[in-house]
mmCIF file of C-alpha atoms in Angstrom:
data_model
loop_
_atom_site.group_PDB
_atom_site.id
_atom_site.type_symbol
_atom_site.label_atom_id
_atom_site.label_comp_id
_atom_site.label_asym_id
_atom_site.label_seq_id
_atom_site.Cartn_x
_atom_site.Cartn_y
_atom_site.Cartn_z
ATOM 1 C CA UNK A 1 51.095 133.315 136.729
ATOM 2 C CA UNK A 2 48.336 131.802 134.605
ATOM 3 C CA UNK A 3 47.577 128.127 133.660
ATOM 4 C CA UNK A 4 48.826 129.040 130.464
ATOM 5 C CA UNK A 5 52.196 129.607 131.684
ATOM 6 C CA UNK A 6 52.475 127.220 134.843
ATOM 7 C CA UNK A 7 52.185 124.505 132.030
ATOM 8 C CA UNK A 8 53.630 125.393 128.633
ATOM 9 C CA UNK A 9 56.834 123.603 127.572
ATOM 10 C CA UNK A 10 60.555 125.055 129.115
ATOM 11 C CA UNK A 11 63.573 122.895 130.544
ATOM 12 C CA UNK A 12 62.294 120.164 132.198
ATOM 13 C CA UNK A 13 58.468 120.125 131.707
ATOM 14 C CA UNK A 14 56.393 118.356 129.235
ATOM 15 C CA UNK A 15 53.719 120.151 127.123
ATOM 16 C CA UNK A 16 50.356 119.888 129.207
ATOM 17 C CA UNK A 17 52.224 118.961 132.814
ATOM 18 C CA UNK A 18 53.795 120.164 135.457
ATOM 19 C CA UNK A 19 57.407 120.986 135.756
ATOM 20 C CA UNK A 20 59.466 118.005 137.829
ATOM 21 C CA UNK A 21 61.396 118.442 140.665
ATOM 22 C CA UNK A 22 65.327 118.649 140.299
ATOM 23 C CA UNK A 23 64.649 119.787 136.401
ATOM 24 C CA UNK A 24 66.521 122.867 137.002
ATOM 25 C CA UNK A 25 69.633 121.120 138.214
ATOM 26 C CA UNK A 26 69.803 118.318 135.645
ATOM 27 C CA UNK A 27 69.582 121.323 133.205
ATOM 28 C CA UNK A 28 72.449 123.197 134.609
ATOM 29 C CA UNK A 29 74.525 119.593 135.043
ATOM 30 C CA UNK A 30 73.848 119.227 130.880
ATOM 31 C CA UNK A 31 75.172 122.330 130.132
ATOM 32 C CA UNK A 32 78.508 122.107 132.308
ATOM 33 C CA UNK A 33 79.012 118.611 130.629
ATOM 34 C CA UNK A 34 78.383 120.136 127.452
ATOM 35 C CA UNK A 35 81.154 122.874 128.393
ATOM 36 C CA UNK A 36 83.907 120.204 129.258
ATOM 37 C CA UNK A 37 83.171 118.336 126.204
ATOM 38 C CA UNK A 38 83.283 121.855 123.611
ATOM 39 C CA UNK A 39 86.224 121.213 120.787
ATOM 40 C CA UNK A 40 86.001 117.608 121.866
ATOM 41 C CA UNK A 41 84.972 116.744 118.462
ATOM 42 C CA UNK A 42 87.679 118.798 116.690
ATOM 43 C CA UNK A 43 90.452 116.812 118.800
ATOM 44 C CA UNK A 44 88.833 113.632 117.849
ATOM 45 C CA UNK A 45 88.973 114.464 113.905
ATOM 46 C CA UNK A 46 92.270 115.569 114.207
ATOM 47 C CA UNK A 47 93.534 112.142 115.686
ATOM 48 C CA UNK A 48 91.144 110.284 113.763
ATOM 49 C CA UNK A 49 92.940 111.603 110.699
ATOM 50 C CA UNK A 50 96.435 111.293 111.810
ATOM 51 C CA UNK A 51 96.002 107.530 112.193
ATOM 52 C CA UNK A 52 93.720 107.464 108.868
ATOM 53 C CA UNK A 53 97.031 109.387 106.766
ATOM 54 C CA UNK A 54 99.256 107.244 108.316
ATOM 55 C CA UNK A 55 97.277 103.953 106.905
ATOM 56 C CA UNK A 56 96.697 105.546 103.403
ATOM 57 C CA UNK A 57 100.609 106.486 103.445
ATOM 58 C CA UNK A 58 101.688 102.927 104.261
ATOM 59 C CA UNK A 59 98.884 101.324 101.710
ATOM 60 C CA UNK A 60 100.709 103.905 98.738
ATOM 61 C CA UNK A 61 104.123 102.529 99.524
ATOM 62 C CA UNK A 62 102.820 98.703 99.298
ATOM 63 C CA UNK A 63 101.796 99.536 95.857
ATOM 64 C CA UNK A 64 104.877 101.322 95.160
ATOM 65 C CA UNK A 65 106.960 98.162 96.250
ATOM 66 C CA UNK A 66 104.489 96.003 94.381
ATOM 67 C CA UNK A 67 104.700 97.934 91.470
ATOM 68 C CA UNK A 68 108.739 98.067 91.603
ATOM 69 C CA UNK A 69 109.019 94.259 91.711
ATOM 70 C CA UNK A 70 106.808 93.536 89.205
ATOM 71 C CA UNK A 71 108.464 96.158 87.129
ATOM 72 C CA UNK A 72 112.203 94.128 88.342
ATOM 73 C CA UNK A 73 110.189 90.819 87.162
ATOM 74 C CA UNK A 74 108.871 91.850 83.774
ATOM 75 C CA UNK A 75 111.578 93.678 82.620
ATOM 76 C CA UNK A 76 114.144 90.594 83.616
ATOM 77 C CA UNK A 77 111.746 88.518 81.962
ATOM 78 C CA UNK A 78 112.089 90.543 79.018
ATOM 79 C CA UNK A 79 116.160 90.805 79.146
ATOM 80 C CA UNK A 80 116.369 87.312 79.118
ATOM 81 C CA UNK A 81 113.934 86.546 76.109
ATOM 82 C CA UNK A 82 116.240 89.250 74.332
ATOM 83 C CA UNK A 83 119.297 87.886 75.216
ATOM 84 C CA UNK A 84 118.037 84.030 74.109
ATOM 85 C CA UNK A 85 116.566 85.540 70.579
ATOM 86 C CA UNK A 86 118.789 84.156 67.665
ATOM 87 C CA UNK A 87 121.575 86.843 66.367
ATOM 88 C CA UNK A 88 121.272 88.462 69.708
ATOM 89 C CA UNK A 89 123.904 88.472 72.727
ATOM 90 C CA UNK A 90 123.403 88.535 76.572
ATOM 91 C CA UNK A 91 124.838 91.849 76.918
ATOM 92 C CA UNK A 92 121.832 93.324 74.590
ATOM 93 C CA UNK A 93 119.563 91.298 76.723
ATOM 94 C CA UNK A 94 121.013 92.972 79.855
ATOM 95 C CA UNK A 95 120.861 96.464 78.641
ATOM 96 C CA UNK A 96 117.962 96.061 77.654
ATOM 97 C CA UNK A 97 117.056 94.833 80.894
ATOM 98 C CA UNK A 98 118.832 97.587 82.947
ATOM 99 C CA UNK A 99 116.838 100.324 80.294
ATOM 100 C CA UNK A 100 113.199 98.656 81.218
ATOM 101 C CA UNK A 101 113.841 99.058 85.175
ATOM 102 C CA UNK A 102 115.365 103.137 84.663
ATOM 103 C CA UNK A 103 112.947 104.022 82.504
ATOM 104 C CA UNK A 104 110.318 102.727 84.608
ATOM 105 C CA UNK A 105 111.022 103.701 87.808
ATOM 106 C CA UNK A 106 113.935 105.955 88.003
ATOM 107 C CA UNK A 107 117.278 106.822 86.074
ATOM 108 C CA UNK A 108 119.364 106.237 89.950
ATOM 109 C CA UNK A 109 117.434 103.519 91.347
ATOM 110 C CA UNK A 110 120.118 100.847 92.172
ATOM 111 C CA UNK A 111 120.141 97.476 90.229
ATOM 112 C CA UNK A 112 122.768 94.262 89.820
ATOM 113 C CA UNK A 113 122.052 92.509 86.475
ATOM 114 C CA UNK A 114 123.964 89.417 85.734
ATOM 115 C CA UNK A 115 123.224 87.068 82.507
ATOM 116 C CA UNK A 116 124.745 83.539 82.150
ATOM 117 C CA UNK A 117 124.488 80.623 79.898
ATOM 118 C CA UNK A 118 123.290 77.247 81.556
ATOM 119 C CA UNK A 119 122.369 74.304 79.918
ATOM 120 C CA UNK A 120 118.421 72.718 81.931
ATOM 121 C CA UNK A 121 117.143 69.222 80.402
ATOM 122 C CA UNK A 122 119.606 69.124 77.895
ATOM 123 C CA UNK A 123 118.712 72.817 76.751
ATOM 124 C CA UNK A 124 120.503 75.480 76.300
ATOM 125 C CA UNK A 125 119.196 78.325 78.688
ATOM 126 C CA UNK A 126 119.854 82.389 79.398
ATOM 127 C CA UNK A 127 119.486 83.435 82.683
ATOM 128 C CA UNK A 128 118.750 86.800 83.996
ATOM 129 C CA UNK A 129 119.685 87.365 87.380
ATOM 130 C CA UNK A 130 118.343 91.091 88.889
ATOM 131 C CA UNK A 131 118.933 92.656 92.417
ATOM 132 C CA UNK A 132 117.740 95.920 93.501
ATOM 133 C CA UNK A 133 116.391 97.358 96.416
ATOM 134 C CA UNK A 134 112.417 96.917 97.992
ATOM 135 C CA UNK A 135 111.202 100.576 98.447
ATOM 136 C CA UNK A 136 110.405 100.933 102.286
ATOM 137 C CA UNK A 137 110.276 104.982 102.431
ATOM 138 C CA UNK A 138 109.737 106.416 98.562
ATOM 139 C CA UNK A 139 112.618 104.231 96.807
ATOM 140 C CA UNK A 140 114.882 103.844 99.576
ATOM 141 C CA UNK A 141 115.093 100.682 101.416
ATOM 142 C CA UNK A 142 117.581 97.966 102.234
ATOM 143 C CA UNK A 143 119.326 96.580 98.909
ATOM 144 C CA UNK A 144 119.261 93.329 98.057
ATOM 145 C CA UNK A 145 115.862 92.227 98.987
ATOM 146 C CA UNK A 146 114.419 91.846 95.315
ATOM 147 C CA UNK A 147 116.211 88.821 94.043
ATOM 148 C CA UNK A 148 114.669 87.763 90.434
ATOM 149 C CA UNK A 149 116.085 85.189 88.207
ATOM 150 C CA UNK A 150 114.471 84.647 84.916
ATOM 151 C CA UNK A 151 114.922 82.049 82.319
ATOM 152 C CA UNK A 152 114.652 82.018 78.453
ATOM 153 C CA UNK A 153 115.622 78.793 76.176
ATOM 154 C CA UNK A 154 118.253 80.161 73.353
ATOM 155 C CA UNK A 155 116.629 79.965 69.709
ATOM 156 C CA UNK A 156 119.414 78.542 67.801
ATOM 157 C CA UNK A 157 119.811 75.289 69.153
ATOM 158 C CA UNK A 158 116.051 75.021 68.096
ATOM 159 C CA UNK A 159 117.454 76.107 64.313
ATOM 160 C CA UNK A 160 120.542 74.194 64.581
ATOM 161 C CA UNK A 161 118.417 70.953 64.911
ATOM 162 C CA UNK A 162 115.769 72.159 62.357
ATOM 163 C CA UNK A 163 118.701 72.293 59.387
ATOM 164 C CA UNK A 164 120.335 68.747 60.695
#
């Protein structure tokens, strides 16, 4: 063996000295670790996106329940204004109500309206009352949990007082 090859660069050595002492075994060592540890990194990605699904599933249904009661709020909001407009009744205000939240959402998703007159601060006021469920798993959850009232002041007390 030559000085060439006594010193050139192989497991353990460093270019221009000498291989060290035990090199051989920490080499063999590495590549057992390196054994146990093969598909290591497969397991890990596959649990790593389990947990990652499950957080992007759970952070779609928040929106879908966010979206459904804001939906339930609006369209209450918008049964009620109907319901107060002059010429108009509080059935037309709760159908058109109930048509907002089916046509929104979906055609069988449970809802309670209710409308009743109240007079507030010596006004005369519609109320739209709307129940329906809050969308745990898709659109199925526990009913009842969405509770929205809205309030609209009835024009024709406004005209009434106008003409007097």
């Amino acid at each position: 063996m030559g000085f060439r090859e006594a010193f050139s660069s192989g497991p353990g050595t460093h270019r221009g000295m000498a291989p060290r002492a035990g090199s051989a075994r920490r080499a063999g060592h590495a590549r057992r670790v390196a054994d146990t540890e093969r598909g290591s990194a497969t397991v890990e990605f596959a649990l790593v996106m389990i947990l990652l699904l499950f957080v992007v599933l759970a952070l779609i249904q928040l929106v879908l329940a966010v979206h459904v009661r804001a939906i339930v709020i609006d369209s209450a909001a918008e049964g009620a204004r109907r319901a107060a407009m002059l010429g108009s009744s509080p059935a037309a205000g709760e159908r058109l109500t109930r048509a907002l939240i089916t046509s929104a959402i979906d055609p069988s998703y449970p809802v309670q309206v209710s409308v009743r007159d109240e007079r507030v601060a010596g006004l005369d006021v519609v109320t739209m009352r709307v129940r329906s469920t809050l969308p745990l798993v898709g659109l199925l959850g526990p009913r009842g949990l969405i509770d929205v009232s809205a309030h609209a002041v009835r024009e024709e007390q406004f005209l009434v007082e106008a003409i007097e």
